Short mmCIF file of C-alpha atoms in Angstrom, two decimals:
data_model
loop_
_atom_site.label_atom_id
_atom_site.label_comp_id
_atom_site.label_asym_id
_atom_site.label_seq_id
_atom_site.Cartn_x
_atom_site.Cartn_y
_atom_site.Cartn_z
CA MET A 1 -15.41 -14.45 2.80
CA ARG A 2 -11.86 -15.70 2.30
CA THR A 3 -9.50 -15.64 -0.66
CA ARG A 4 -9.66 -19.00 -2.45
CA LEU A 5 -6.30 -20.70 -2.93
CA GLY A 6 -5.24 -23.47 -5.30
CA PHE A 7 -2.56 -24.74 -7.66
CA GLY A 8 -4.60 -25.99 -10.63
CA GLY A 9 -6.24 -22.86 -12.04
CA THR A 10 -8.95 -20.49 -10.80
CA ILE A 11 -12.08 -18.77 -12.09
CA THR A 12 -14.34 -16.14 -10.55
CA ALA A 13 -17.81 -15.01 -11.61
CA PRO A 14 -20.65 -12.97 -10.08
CA HIS A 15 -22.91 -16.05 -10.04
CA HIS A 16 -21.76 -19.33 -8.53
CA LEU A 17 -23.33 -21.48 -11.27
CA ALA A 18 -21.34 -19.64 -13.93
CA ALA A 19 -18.15 -20.06 -11.91
CA GLU A 20 -18.87 -23.78 -11.57
CA ALA A 21 -19.54 -24.12 -15.31
CA GLY A 22 -16.12 -22.65 -16.04
CA ALA A 23 -14.41 -24.66 -13.30
CA GLU A 24 -15.76 -27.90 -14.76
CA ILE A 25 -14.01 -27.09 -18.04
CA LEU A 26 -10.75 -26.41 -16.20
CA ARG A 27 -11.14 -29.72 -14.36
CA ALA A 28 -11.63 -31.46 -17.72
CA GLY A 29 -8.31 -30.11 -18.96
CA GLY A 30 -9.69 -27.10 -20.78
CA ASN A 31 -7.87 -23.80 -21.01
CA ALA A 32 -8.83 -20.42 -19.58
CA VAL A 33 -10.58 -19.26 -22.78
CA GLU A 34 -12.68 -22.43 -22.97
CA ALA A 35 -13.58 -22.09 -19.30
CA MET A 36 -14.62 -18.50 -19.92
CA VAL A 37 -16.83 -19.38 -22.88
CA ALA A 38 -18.61 -21.93 -20.69
CA ALA A 39 -18.99 -19.35 -17.93
CA ALA A 40 -20.13 -16.67 -20.39
CA ALA A 41 -22.88 -18.90 -21.74
CA ALA A 42 -23.97 -19.88 -18.23
CA ILE A 43 -24.00 -16.33 -16.87
CA ALA A 44 -26.27 -15.27 -19.73
CA VAL A 45 -28.80 -17.79 -18.41
CA VAL A 46 -28.47 -17.31 -14.65
CA TYR A 47 -28.00 -13.50 -14.52
CA PRO A 48 -30.20 -12.25 -17.38
CA HIS A 49 -30.86 -8.85 -15.86
CA MET A 50 -27.16 -8.03 -16.29
CA ASN A 51 -26.11 -9.71 -19.53
CA ALA A 52 -27.29 -11.83 -22.44
CA ILE A 53 -26.07 -13.31 -25.70
CA GLY A 54 -27.89 -10.40 -27.33
CA GLY A 55 -25.26 -8.02 -25.89
CA ASP A 56 -21.62 -7.03 -26.40
CA GLY A 57 -18.37 -8.31 -24.93
CA PHE A 58 -14.68 -7.50 -24.55
CA TRP A 59 -11.75 -9.79 -23.79
CA ILE A 60 -8.12 -9.57 -22.76
CA VAL A 61 -6.34 -12.88 -23.32
CA ALA A 62 -2.73 -13.36 -22.24
CA GLU A 63 -0.21 -16.19 -22.49
CA PRO A 64 2.87 -16.23 -20.28
CA GLY A 65 5.75 -14.39 -21.91
CA ARG A 66 3.59 -12.73 -24.57
CA ASP A 67 1.81 -9.43 -24.85
CA PRO A 68 -1.92 -9.70 -24.18
CA VAL A 69 -4.46 -9.73 -27.00
CA GLY A 70 -7.64 -7.66 -26.86
CA ILE A 71 -10.91 -8.65 -28.49
CA ASP A 72 -13.47 -6.00 -29.33
CA ALA A 73 -16.85 -7.71 -29.75
CA CYS A 74 -18.93 -4.54 -29.89
CA GLY A 75 -21.83 -4.30 -32.32
CA ALA A 76 -22.30 -1.18 -34.43
CA ALA A 77 -25.42 0.84 -35.13
CA ALA A 78 -27.67 -0.67 -37.79
CA ALA A 79 -27.59 0.70 -41.33
CA ALA A 80 -31.20 1.82 -40.90
CA ALA A 81 -30.54 3.53 -37.56
CA THR A 82 -30.47 7.14 -38.69
CA ARG A 83 -31.75 10.37 -37.20
CA ASP A 84 -34.43 10.38 -39.89
CA PHE A 85 -35.50 6.88 -38.84
CA TYR A 86 -36.17 8.11 -35.29
CA ARG A 87 -37.61 11.45 -36.38
CA GLU A 88 -40.16 9.65 -38.56
CA ARG A 89 -41.23 7.71 -35.47
CA GLY A 90 -41.64 10.82 -33.36
CA HIS A 91 -38.26 10.87 -31.58
CA VAL A 92 -36.21 14.01 -32.11
CA GLY A 93 -34.21 14.50 -28.91
CA THR A 94 -33.35 11.05 -27.56
CA ILE A 95 -33.58 7.42 -28.53
CA PRO A 96 -36.19 5.49 -26.49
CA SER A 97 -34.48 3.58 -23.70
CA ARG A 98 -36.67 0.47 -23.91
CA GLY A 99 -38.47 -1.50 -26.57
CA PRO A 100 -37.80 -2.15 -30.27
CA LEU A 101 -36.33 1.27 -31.04
CA ALA A 102 -33.80 0.80 -28.23
CA ALA A 103 -32.49 -2.34 -29.96
CA LEU A 104 -30.47 -0.55 -32.63
CA THR A 105 -27.03 -2.19 -32.59
CA ALA A 106 -25.82 -5.64 -33.56
CA ALA A 107 -25.01 -7.97 -30.67
CA GLY A 108 -21.29 -8.75 -30.62
CA THR A 109 -20.65 -11.04 -27.68
CA ILE A 110 -21.01 -14.36 -29.55
CA SER A 111 -18.45 -13.17 -32.11
CA GLY A 112 -16.13 -12.46 -29.19
CA TRP A 113 -16.47 -16.03 -27.95
CA ALA A 114 -15.48 -17.24 -31.42
CA ALA A 115 -12.54 -14.84 -31.66
CA ALA A 116 -11.24 -15.87 -28.23
CA LEU A 117 -11.46 -19.56 -29.15
CA ASP A 118 -9.45 -18.74 -32.29
CA VAL A 119 -6.75 -17.16 -30.11
CA ALA A 120 -6.66 -20.36 -28.02
CA ARG A 121 -6.70 -22.77 -30.97
CA PRO A 122 -2.89 -23.08 -31.20
CA TRP A 123 -2.86 -24.23 -27.58
CA GLY A 124 -4.13 -27.61 -28.78
CA ASN A 125 -6.63 -30.29 -27.69
CA PRO A 126 -9.78 -28.17 -27.97
CA ILE A 127 -12.89 -29.19 -26.07
CA PRO A 128 -15.94 -29.47 -28.38
CA LEU A 129 -18.07 -26.34 -28.46
CA ALA A 130 -21.19 -28.33 -27.56
CA ASP A 131 -19.47 -29.38 -24.34
CA LEU A 132 -18.51 -25.80 -23.54
CA LEU A 133 -22.13 -24.71 -23.88
CA GLY A 134 -23.62 -27.82 -22.31
CA ALA A 135 -23.99 -26.46 -18.78
CA ALA A 136 -25.76 -23.34 -20.07
CA VAL A 137 -28.14 -25.44 -22.18
CA ASP A 138 -29.07 -27.54 -19.15
CA LEU A 139 -29.54 -24.50 -16.92
CA ALA A 140 -31.76 -22.74 -19.44
CA ARG A 141 -33.88 -25.84 -20.09
CA ASP A 142 -34.20 -27.02 -16.48
CA GLY A 143 -34.51 -23.57 -14.93
CA VAL A 144 -32.45 -21.67 -12.37
CA PRO A 145 -33.32 -20.07 -9.03
CA VAL A 146 -34.10 -16.38 -9.38
CA THR A 147 -31.52 -14.39 -7.44
CA PRO A 148 -32.45 -11.60 -5.03
CA SER A 149 -30.70 -9.25 -7.44
CA GLN A 150 -32.87 -10.32 -10.38
CA HIS A 151 -36.02 -10.17 -8.26
CA GLY A 152 -35.20 -6.64 -7.11
CA HIS A 153 -34.38 -5.29 -10.55
CA THR A 154 -37.41 -6.93 -12.15
CA ALA A 155 -39.66 -5.31 -9.58
CA ALA A 156 -37.95 -1.92 -9.84
CA LYS A 157 -38.12 -1.77 -13.64
CA LEU A 158 -41.38 -3.60 -14.26
CA ALA A 159 -43.37 -0.50 -15.18
CA GLU A 160 -41.06 0.37 -18.07
CA LEU A 161 -40.48 -3.23 -19.22
CA HIS A 162 -43.82 -4.98 -18.75
CA ASP A 163 -45.19 -4.16 -22.20
CA VAL A 164 -41.95 -4.62 -24.15
CA PRO A 165 -42.37 -7.56 -26.56
CA GLY A 166 -41.36 -10.83 -24.96
CA PHE A 167 -40.36 -9.50 -21.55
CA ALA A 168 -43.34 -10.57 -19.45
CA GLU A 169 -43.54 -14.01 -21.05
CA THR A 170 -39.86 -14.64 -20.30
CA PHE A 171 -39.14 -12.98 -16.97
CA LEU A 172 -42.46 -13.02 -15.11
CA ILE A 173 -44.25 -16.04 -13.65
CA GLY A 174 -48.00 -15.98 -13.91
CA GLY A 175 -47.77 -12.31 -14.79
CA ALA A 176 -46.00 -11.47 -11.52
CA VAL A 177 -42.42 -10.71 -10.55
CA PRO A 178 -40.84 -14.03 -9.58
CA ARG A 179 -39.73 -14.25 -5.97
CA ALA A 180 -36.12 -14.96 -5.09
CA GLY A 181 -35.63 -18.72 -5.29
CA ALA A 182 -38.39 -19.31 -7.85
CA ARG A 183 -37.47 -21.56 -10.79
CA LEU A 184 -37.19 -19.68 -14.08
CA ALA A 185 -36.49 -21.52 -17.33
CA ASN A 186 -36.02 -20.40 -20.93
CA ALA A 187 -36.48 -23.39 -23.22
CA ARG A 188 -36.14 -21.25 -26.34
CA LEU A 189 -32.75 -19.95 -25.21
CA ALA A 190 -31.71 -23.51 -24.35
CA ALA A 191 -32.49 -24.57 -27.92
CA THR A 192 -30.58 -21.57 -29.28
CA LEU A 193 -27.48 -22.38 -27.24
CA GLU A 194 -27.74 -26.01 -28.30
CA GLN A 195 -27.95 -24.91 -31.94
CA LEU A 196 -24.84 -22.77 -31.51
CA GLY A 197 -23.03 -25.72 -29.93
CA THR A 198 -23.75 -28.02 -32.85
CA GLY A 199 -23.91 -25.55 -35.76
CA GLY A 200 -21.11 -23.20 -34.70
CA LEU A 201 -21.02 -19.69 -33.33
CA ASP A 202 -21.09 -18.08 -36.78
CA ASP A 203 -24.69 -19.26 -37.12
CA PHE A 204 -25.61 -16.28 -34.94
CA TYR A 205 -24.52 -13.91 -37.73
CA ARG A 206 -24.61 -15.78 -41.02
CA GLY A 207 -26.82 -18.85 -40.63
CA ASP A 208 -30.30 -20.08 -39.83
CA LEU A 209 -30.17 -18.49 -36.39
CA ALA A 210 -29.19 -15.13 -37.91
CA ARG A 211 -32.20 -15.25 -40.22
CA SER A 212 -34.47 -16.06 -37.29
CA ILE A 213 -33.01 -13.21 -35.22
CA ALA A 214 -33.37 -10.72 -38.07
CA ALA A 215 -36.97 -11.73 -38.76
CA ASP A 216 -37.96 -11.36 -35.10
CA LEU A 217 -36.21 -7.98 -34.78
CA ALA A 218 -37.93 -6.71 -37.93
CA ALA A 219 -41.33 -7.89 -36.70
CA ALA A 220 -40.79 -6.03 -33.43
CA GLY A 221 -39.82 -2.81 -35.22
CA SER A 222 -36.06 -2.74 -34.54
CA PRO A 223 -33.83 -1.20 -37.23
CA VAL A 224 -31.33 -4.10 -36.94
CA ALA A 225 -31.46 -6.23 -40.10
CA LEU A 226 -29.86 -9.43 -41.37
CA ALA A 227 -27.24 -7.42 -43.27
CA ASP A 228 -26.13 -5.80 -40.00
CA LEU A 229 -25.56 -9.22 -38.46
CA GLU A 230 -23.83 -10.56 -41.55
CA SER A 231 -21.40 -7.64 -41.69
CA HIS A 232 -20.44 -7.84 -38.00
CA ARG A 233 -17.01 -9.19 -37.04
CA ALA A 234 -15.17 -9.14 -33.73
CA ARG A 235 -11.75 -7.47 -33.95
CA ARG A 236 -8.43 -8.31 -32.36
CA VAL A 237 -6.97 -5.12 -30.92
CA THR A 238 -3.88 -4.09 -28.98
CA PRO A 239 -4.73 -3.23 -25.36
CA LEU A 240 -3.57 0.06 -23.92
CA ALA A 241 -0.89 -0.20 -21.22
CA ALA A 242 0.53 1.87 -18.38
CA ASP A 243 3.64 1.27 -16.30
CA LEU A 244 3.49 1.54 -12.51
CA ALA A 245 6.14 0.98 -9.87
CA CYS A 246 4.62 -2.42 -9.04
CA GLY A 247 4.25 -3.61 -12.64
CA ARG A 248 2.41 -3.09 -15.92
CA ILE A 249 -1.35 -2.81 -16.32
CA TRP A 250 -3.42 -3.25 -19.48
CA ASN A 251 -6.95 -2.35 -20.46
CA MET A 252 -9.07 -2.06 -23.58
CA PRO A 253 -8.79 0.83 -26.07
CA PRO A 254 -11.79 2.87 -27.28
CA PRO A 255 -14.70 2.62 -27.69
CA THR A 256 -14.35 1.46 -24.06
CA GLN A 257 -13.37 3.60 -21.07
CA GLY A 258 -10.29 1.44 -20.45
CA LEU A 259 -8.13 4.53 -20.92
CA ALA A 260 -9.75 6.10 -17.86
CA SER A 261 -9.08 3.01 -15.75
CA LEU A 262 -5.37 3.13 -16.60
CA MET A 263 -5.13 6.89 -16.11
CA ILE A 264 -6.68 6.79 -12.63
CA LEU A 265 -4.04 4.42 -11.30
CA ALA A 266 -1.15 6.11 -13.11
CA ILE A 267 -2.20 9.57 -11.85
CA PHE A 268 -2.81 8.28 -8.32
CA GLU A 269 0.64 6.69 -8.14
CA ARG A 270 2.17 10.11 -8.80
CA LEU A 271 0.60 11.38 -5.57
CA ALA A 272 2.90 9.06 -3.55
CA VAL A 273 0.22 8.13 -1.01
CA ALA A 274 1.73 6.15 1.86
CA GLU A 275 -1.26 4.72 3.73
CA ALA A 276 -4.21 2.62 2.54
CA GLU A 277 -7.75 3.61 3.56
CA SER A 278 -6.50 7.05 4.56
CA PHE A 279 -7.95 10.39 3.48
CA ASP A 280 -5.09 10.71 0.98
CA HIS A 281 -5.93 7.29 -0.49
CA LEU A 282 -9.63 7.99 -1.07
CA HIS A 283 -9.32 11.67 -1.93
CA GLY A 284 -6.40 10.92 -4.24
CA LEU A 285 -8.24 8.22 -6.19
CA ILE A 286 -11.43 10.28 -6.38
CA GLU A 287 -9.58 13.32 -7.72
CA ALA A 288 -7.56 11.13 -10.12
CA THR A 289 -10.89 9.77 -11.35
CA LYS A 290 -12.09 13.29 -12.13
CA GLN A 291 -8.95 14.06 -14.12
CA ALA A 292 -9.28 10.80 -16.08
CA PHE A 293 -13.00 11.27 -16.73
CA LEU A 294 -12.43 14.76 -18.14
CA ILE A 295 -10.10 13.23 -20.75
CA ARG A 296 -12.44 10.29 -21.36
CA ASP A 297 -15.52 12.45 -21.87
CA ALA A 298 -13.71 14.83 -24.20
CA HIS A 299 -12.06 12.25 -26.42
CA VAL A 300 -13.20 8.61 -26.12
CA THR A 301 -15.68 7.40 -28.71
CA ASP A 302 -15.69 5.02 -31.68
CA PRO A 303 -11.97 4.89 -32.58
CA ALA A 304 -12.86 5.50 -36.23
CA HIS A 305 -14.13 8.94 -35.18
CA MET A 306 -11.37 9.92 -32.71
CA THR A 307 -8.93 12.69 -33.53
CA ALA A 308 -6.36 11.78 -30.87
CA ASP A 309 -4.33 8.65 -30.22
CA PRO A 310 -5.65 7.28 -26.89
CA ALA A 311 -2.16 6.06 -25.96
CA SER A 312 -0.95 9.68 -26.05
CA PHE A 313 -2.93 10.39 -22.88
CA LEU A 314 -0.77 7.85 -21.05
CA ALA A 315 2.43 9.76 -21.80
CA PRO A 316 4.36 10.48 -18.57
CA ASP A 317 4.34 14.26 -19.01
CA LEU A 318 0.55 14.36 -19.46
CA LEU A 319 0.03 12.11 -16.43
CA ASP A 320 2.42 14.32 -14.42
CA ALA A 321 0.39 17.37 -15.39
CA ALA A 322 -2.89 15.70 -14.44
CA ALA A 323 -1.50 14.75 -11.03
CA ALA A 324 -0.23 18.32 -10.54
CA ARG A 325 -3.74 19.67 -11.10
CA ILE A 326 -5.05 17.74 -8.08
CA ASP A 327 -5.50 19.82 -4.97
CA ARG A 328 -4.48 17.56 -2.06
CA GLY A 329 -6.79 19.47 0.29
CA ARG A 330 -9.75 20.43 -1.86
CA ALA A 331 -12.23 18.58 -4.09
CA LEU A 332 -12.59 19.62 -7.73
CA PRO A 333 -16.19 20.77 -8.31
CA TRP A 334 -18.26 18.00 -9.85
CA PRO A 335 -20.40 16.46 -11.49
CA GLN A 336 -19.73 15.70 -15.08
CA SER A 337 -21.91 13.39 -17.20
CA ALA A 338 -22.44 9.84 -16.00
CA SER A 339 -23.60 6.56 -17.45
CA LYS A 340 -25.73 3.69 -16.24
CA GLY A 341 -24.64 0.14 -16.81
CA ASP A 342 -25.56 -3.47 -16.16
CA THR A 343 -22.80 -5.86 -16.89
CA ILE A 344 -20.84 -8.85 -15.64
CA TRP A 345 -17.07 -9.28 -15.33
CA MET A 346 -15.40 -12.68 -15.01
CA GLY A 347 -11.77 -13.78 -14.84
CA ALA A 348 -9.86 -17.04 -15.18
CA ILE A 349 -6.27 -18.25 -15.22
CA ASP A 350 -5.50 -21.87 -16.09
CA ALA A 351 -2.77 -24.14 -14.76
CA GLN A 352 -0.43 -23.09 -17.59
CA GLY A 353 -0.81 -19.44 -16.63
CA ARG A 354 -2.99 -18.43 -19.58
CA ALA A 355 -5.21 -15.62 -18.38
CA VAL A 356 -8.57 -14.17 -19.40
CA SER A 357 -10.25 -10.94 -18.30
CA PHE A 358 -13.75 -10.82 -19.79
CA ILE A 359 -16.80 -8.58 -19.65
CA GLN A 360 -20.25 -9.03 -21.17
CA SER A 361 -23.11 -6.54 -21.11
CA ILE A 362 -26.57 -5.50 -22.29
CA TYR A 363 -26.09 -1.89 -21.02
CA TRP A 364 -29.11 -1.21 -18.74
CA GLU A 365 -30.75 -3.88 -16.60
CA PHE A 366 -32.52 -6.23 -19.06
CA GLY A 367 -31.21 -4.10 -21.96
CA SER A 368 -33.92 -3.09 -24.41
CA GLY A 369 -36.25 -5.58 -22.72
CA ILE A 370 -37.04 -7.28 -26.03
CA VAL A 371 -36.93 -11.08 -25.98
CA LEU A 372 -37.02 -12.57 -29.46
CA PRO A 373 -39.93 -15.03 -29.70
CA GLU A 374 -38.21 -17.80 -31.66
CA SER A 375 -34.73 -17.80 -30.11
CA GLY A 376 -35.44 -16.51 -26.59
CA ILE A 377 -32.61 -13.97 -26.93
CA LEU A 378 -32.73 -10.79 -24.85
CA TRP A 379 -31.38 -7.83 -26.88
CA GLN A 380 -29.21 -5.00 -25.57
CA ASN A 381 -29.93 -1.26 -25.60
CA ARG A 382 -26.30 -0.12 -25.83
CA GLY A 383 -27.16 2.13 -28.80
CA ILE A 384 -29.24 4.49 -26.68
CA SER A 385 -25.95 6.14 -25.71
CA PHE A 386 -25.97 7.72 -29.18
CA GLY A 387 -27.36 11.24 -29.46
CA LEU A 388 -29.92 12.50 -31.97
CA THR A 389 -29.16 16.20 -31.60
CA ASP A 390 -26.51 18.40 -33.21
CA GLY A 391 -23.37 18.50 -31.12
CA ALA A 392 -24.05 15.26 -29.22
CA PRO A 393 -20.79 13.71 -27.95
CA HIS A 394 -21.63 10.39 -29.62
CA PRO A 395 -23.90 11.26 -32.57
CA LEU A 396 -25.89 8.44 -34.13
CA ARG A 397 -24.46 7.26 -37.43
CA PRO A 398 -25.09 3.94 -39.19
CA GLY A 399 -22.14 1.64 -38.59
CA ARG A 400 -20.81 3.67 -35.66
CA LYS A 401 -19.81 1.89 -32.47
CA PRO A 402 -21.32 3.16 -29.22
CA PHE A 403 -19.25 4.35 -26.28
CA HIS A 404 -18.72 1.48 -23.84
CA THR A 405 -18.21 1.57 -20.11
CA LEU A 406 -16.92 -2.02 -20.36
CA ASN A 407 -13.21 -2.48 -19.63
CA PRO A 408 -11.64 -5.76 -18.48
CA ALA A 409 -8.27 -5.30 -16.76
CA PHE A 410 -5.04 -7.31 -16.70
CA ALA A 411 -1.74 -6.82 -14.87
CA ARG A 412 1.72 -8.32 -14.63
CA LEU A 413 3.47 -7.39 -11.42
CA LYS A 414 7.24 -7.18 -11.13
CA ASP A 415 7.37 -9.99 -8.56
CA GLY A 416 5.98 -12.46 -11.13
CA ARG A 417 2.28 -12.32 -10.25
CA THR A 418 -0.31 -12.23 -13.03
CA MET A 419 -3.64 -10.62 -12.22
CA VAL A 420 -7.01 -10.35 -13.96
CA TYR A 421 -9.57 -8.10 -12.33
CA GLY A 422 -12.69 -6.11 -13.08
CA THR A 423 -16.27 -5.32 -12.20
CA MET A 424 -19.65 -4.36 -13.55
CA GLY A 425 -21.22 -1.03 -12.72
CA GLY A 426 -21.07 1.49 -15.57
CA GLU A 427 -19.44 4.70 -14.33
CA GLY A 428 -18.17 2.83 -11.28
CA GLN A 429 -16.03 0.31 -13.18
CA PRO A 430 -12.78 2.34 -13.34
CA GLN A 431 -13.27 3.49 -9.74
CA THR A 432 -13.77 -0.01 -8.36
CA GLN A 433 -10.82 -1.29 -10.39
CA ALA A 434 -8.69 1.45 -8.85
CA ALA A 435 -9.88 0.62 -5.33
CA LEU A 436 -9.26 -3.10 -5.80
CA PHE A 437 -5.87 -2.80 -7.51
CA SER A 438 -4.49 -0.11 -5.21
CA ARG A 439 -5.49 -2.05 -2.12
CA TYR A 440 -4.04 -5.34 -3.32
CA ALA A 441 -1.08 -4.49 -5.54
CA MET A 442 0.04 -1.12 -4.12
CA PHE A 443 -0.75 -1.53 -0.42
CA GLY A 444 -0.50 -5.30 0.02
CA GLN A 445 -3.99 -6.10 1.27
CA ASP A 446 -5.45 -9.61 1.04
CA LEU A 447 -7.23 -10.11 -2.29
CA GLN A 448 -10.65 -10.90 -0.86
CA ASP A 449 -10.34 -8.11 1.69
CA ALA A 450 -9.52 -5.67 -1.11
CA ILE A 451 -12.86 -6.52 -2.77
CA SER A 452 -14.97 -6.79 0.38
CA ALA A 453 -13.72 -3.52 1.89
CA PRO A 454 -16.07 -0.52 1.75
CA ARG A 455 -16.18 1.25 -1.60
CA TRP A 456 -17.18 4.55 -3.10
CA LEU A 457 -18.74 5.78 -6.31
CA LEU A 458 -18.41 9.21 -7.87
CA GLY A 459 -21.37 9.83 -10.16
CA ARG A 460 -24.35 7.66 -10.89
CA THR A 461 -24.82 4.07 -11.94
CA TRP A 462 -27.38 1.31 -11.55
CA GLY A 463 -30.21 3.79 -12.11
CA ALA A 464 -29.20 6.22 -9.35
CA GLU A 465 -29.86 9.74 -10.57
CA SER A 466 -27.66 11.71 -8.16
CA THR A 467 -24.05 12.47 -9.11
CA THR A 468 -22.74 12.74 -5.56
CA LEU A 469 -19.82 10.90 -4.00
CA LYS A 470 -21.50 7.81 -2.55
CA LEU A 471 -19.73 6.03 0.31
CA GLU A 472 -20.75 2.72 1.85
CA ASP A 473 -21.51 3.46 5.48
CA ARG A 474 -18.73 1.21 6.79
CA PHE A 475 -16.11 3.94 6.35
CA ASP A 476 -14.67 5.63 9.43
CA PRO A 477 -16.96 8.59 10.27
CA VAL A 478 -13.88 10.79 10.81
CA LEU A 479 -12.75 10.05 7.22
CA VAL A 480 -16.23 10.75 5.87
CA ARG A 481 -16.39 14.05 7.71
CA ARG A 482 -13.02 15.13 6.34
CA LEU A 483 -14.09 14.29 2.78
CA ARG A 484 -17.14 16.49 3.28
CA ASP A 485 -15.01 19.27 4.75
CA VAL A 486 -12.82 19.50 1.64
CA GLY A 487 -15.82 19.85 -0.66
CA HIS A 488 -16.95 16.34 -1.63
CA ALA A 489 -20.76 16.11 -1.88
CA VAL A 490 -20.97 12.93 0.19
CA GLU A 491 -24.00 10.66 0.25
CA THR A 492 -23.97 7.47 2.33
CA ALA A 493 -25.10 4.14 0.93
CA PRO A 494 -25.93 0.82 2.61
CA PRO A 495 -23.14 -1.66 3.27
CA LEU A 496 -22.32 -4.16 0.51
CA THR A 497 -24.77 -2.50 -1.86
CA ASP A 498 -25.26 -3.46 -5.52
CA LEU A 499 -24.63 0.20 -6.27
CA MET A 500 -20.89 -0.43 -5.93
CA GLY A 501 -20.82 -3.15 -8.59
CA HIS A 502 -19.81 -6.79 -8.54
CA ALA A 503 -16.02 -7.07 -8.61
CA GLY A 504 -13.71 -10.06 -8.83
CA ALA A 505 -10.06 -10.98 -9.31
CA VAL A 506 -7.78 -13.94 -9.97
CA VAL A 507 -4.03 -13.89 -9.30
CA ARG A 508 -1.35 -16.42 -10.23
CA HIS A 509 1.95 -16.28 -8.36
CA ALA A 510 5.31 -17.23 -9.84
CA THR A 511 5.27 -20.24 -7.49
CA GLY A 512 2.13 -21.58 -9.18
CA LEU A 513 -0.17 -20.57 -6.32
CA PHE A 514 -3.54 -19.16 -7.36
CA GLU A 515 -5.72 -16.67 -5.50
CA GLY A 516 -9.36 -16.05 -6.37
CA ALA A 517 -11.87 -13.64 -4.90
CA THR A 518 -15.45 -12.62 -5.58
CA ASP A 519 -17.69 -9.81 -4.42
CA PRO A 520 -19.98 -10.33 -1.41
CA ARG A 521 -22.25 -7.79 -3.11
CA SER A 522 -23.01 -10.39 -5.81
CA ASP A 523 -24.24 -14.00 -5.97
CA GLY A 524 -20.81 -15.09 -7.11
CA ALA A 525 -18.07 -17.53 -6.32
CA ALA A 526 -14.37 -17.98 -6.89
CA VAL A 527 -13.40 -21.60 -7.58
CA ALA A 528 -9.76 -22.58 -7.10
CA LEU A 529 -8.59 -25.99 -8.27
#
């Protein structure tokens, strides 16, 4: 694959039909936010095992010459979602991972679309919402080819999802896992997206659609009620930032792990590594990841329940101390806790240089598995990250936001380049961001090469239970052996595996040149105009 080049704007997505939906809006004169809403609606149709409009989303939106704006579109735990609620239903230790009881938080992503469009409103000449959602409506109604990724995850998780209300009727064909290339439609979701296009996005929370959603969730046995939808609002937030020698990087504040993504790169820079793809490069980033994750796991949660200012962990003296704790010739014993995640990241920059870094998720593959019978909406299971026991790091409380692995990234480099980048992959998101950014911005690699190059993952994601250091088997065997020798518990993985996430990036140069890249591990595309 090659880096896509253009001068009229660029978008990247992990499915080519979503990238094309966004590119069509750019071609029609739309801005980066409008293109992203079109892509977000389309990706919810064509990649349903990774995201849905029944999930959450986070945005970073940036205009040239202005500080970026963050949008937190994370749904909170329902008012009825209490420990007593689960205890009365026979669940004392953990929340069920699938089914109605796993659907315990409001879905925020649609509110994020609305909030992002509000940010873009002063830019003028808005494209009608129905036009932004039009491609997604057509795809849902006419059907889309099942991807190999969707086929594989449907087959792998069928035993735990088959009997969840609405799953089999929506995602199986004739009661069987659809083969890759089979046509899969969702007429109910098409009608829902059409209703949102004509009635407005607020209908999801405070209109006829909200009442339909609430009734279907109640009938299934979910604790999410109409009042939970009505009280939900997306929030504009100030992204966290860190300064590097090459420029400034931004990411989302809690409840996301954006702090960890920034810390990894800021700690790694302090190691003064000179050579890309060397032992020092990989070992340094892996050990910086451990230092960042220790802070993340100890402190990051719903910001309303945090006792420390997340920006304080980006203070130079704290980052210096974290870097000093890294042994350049020995691995810190691991593992710590890890999280699954199924998510999409997409990025766009328009011809005027307005940039969007966006992520949308249902947590695990197919989320809770529940598909609402009237609207065709698949609901997330993000709330299963809450704990039901005393001393849980994220205890369940009504109205509390769950911890999120989601963290879209944005950078302004000192030479005038603007960069949006990110990935899906739960625990792997900060690690892949660090690999991509260090290769491209710190060591000068080609953008597509920086994404396609072999990657690593410390911990587990995508359902893998081991917490080893996983390396794609394209790394130099001498490097792999040295990593083992210093104490890393190395496990090899196939080349270009889903395990490493689906990354992407878009860069705009000061000259007006655009670069776009997508991950060969996905079904994606980068479209440069």
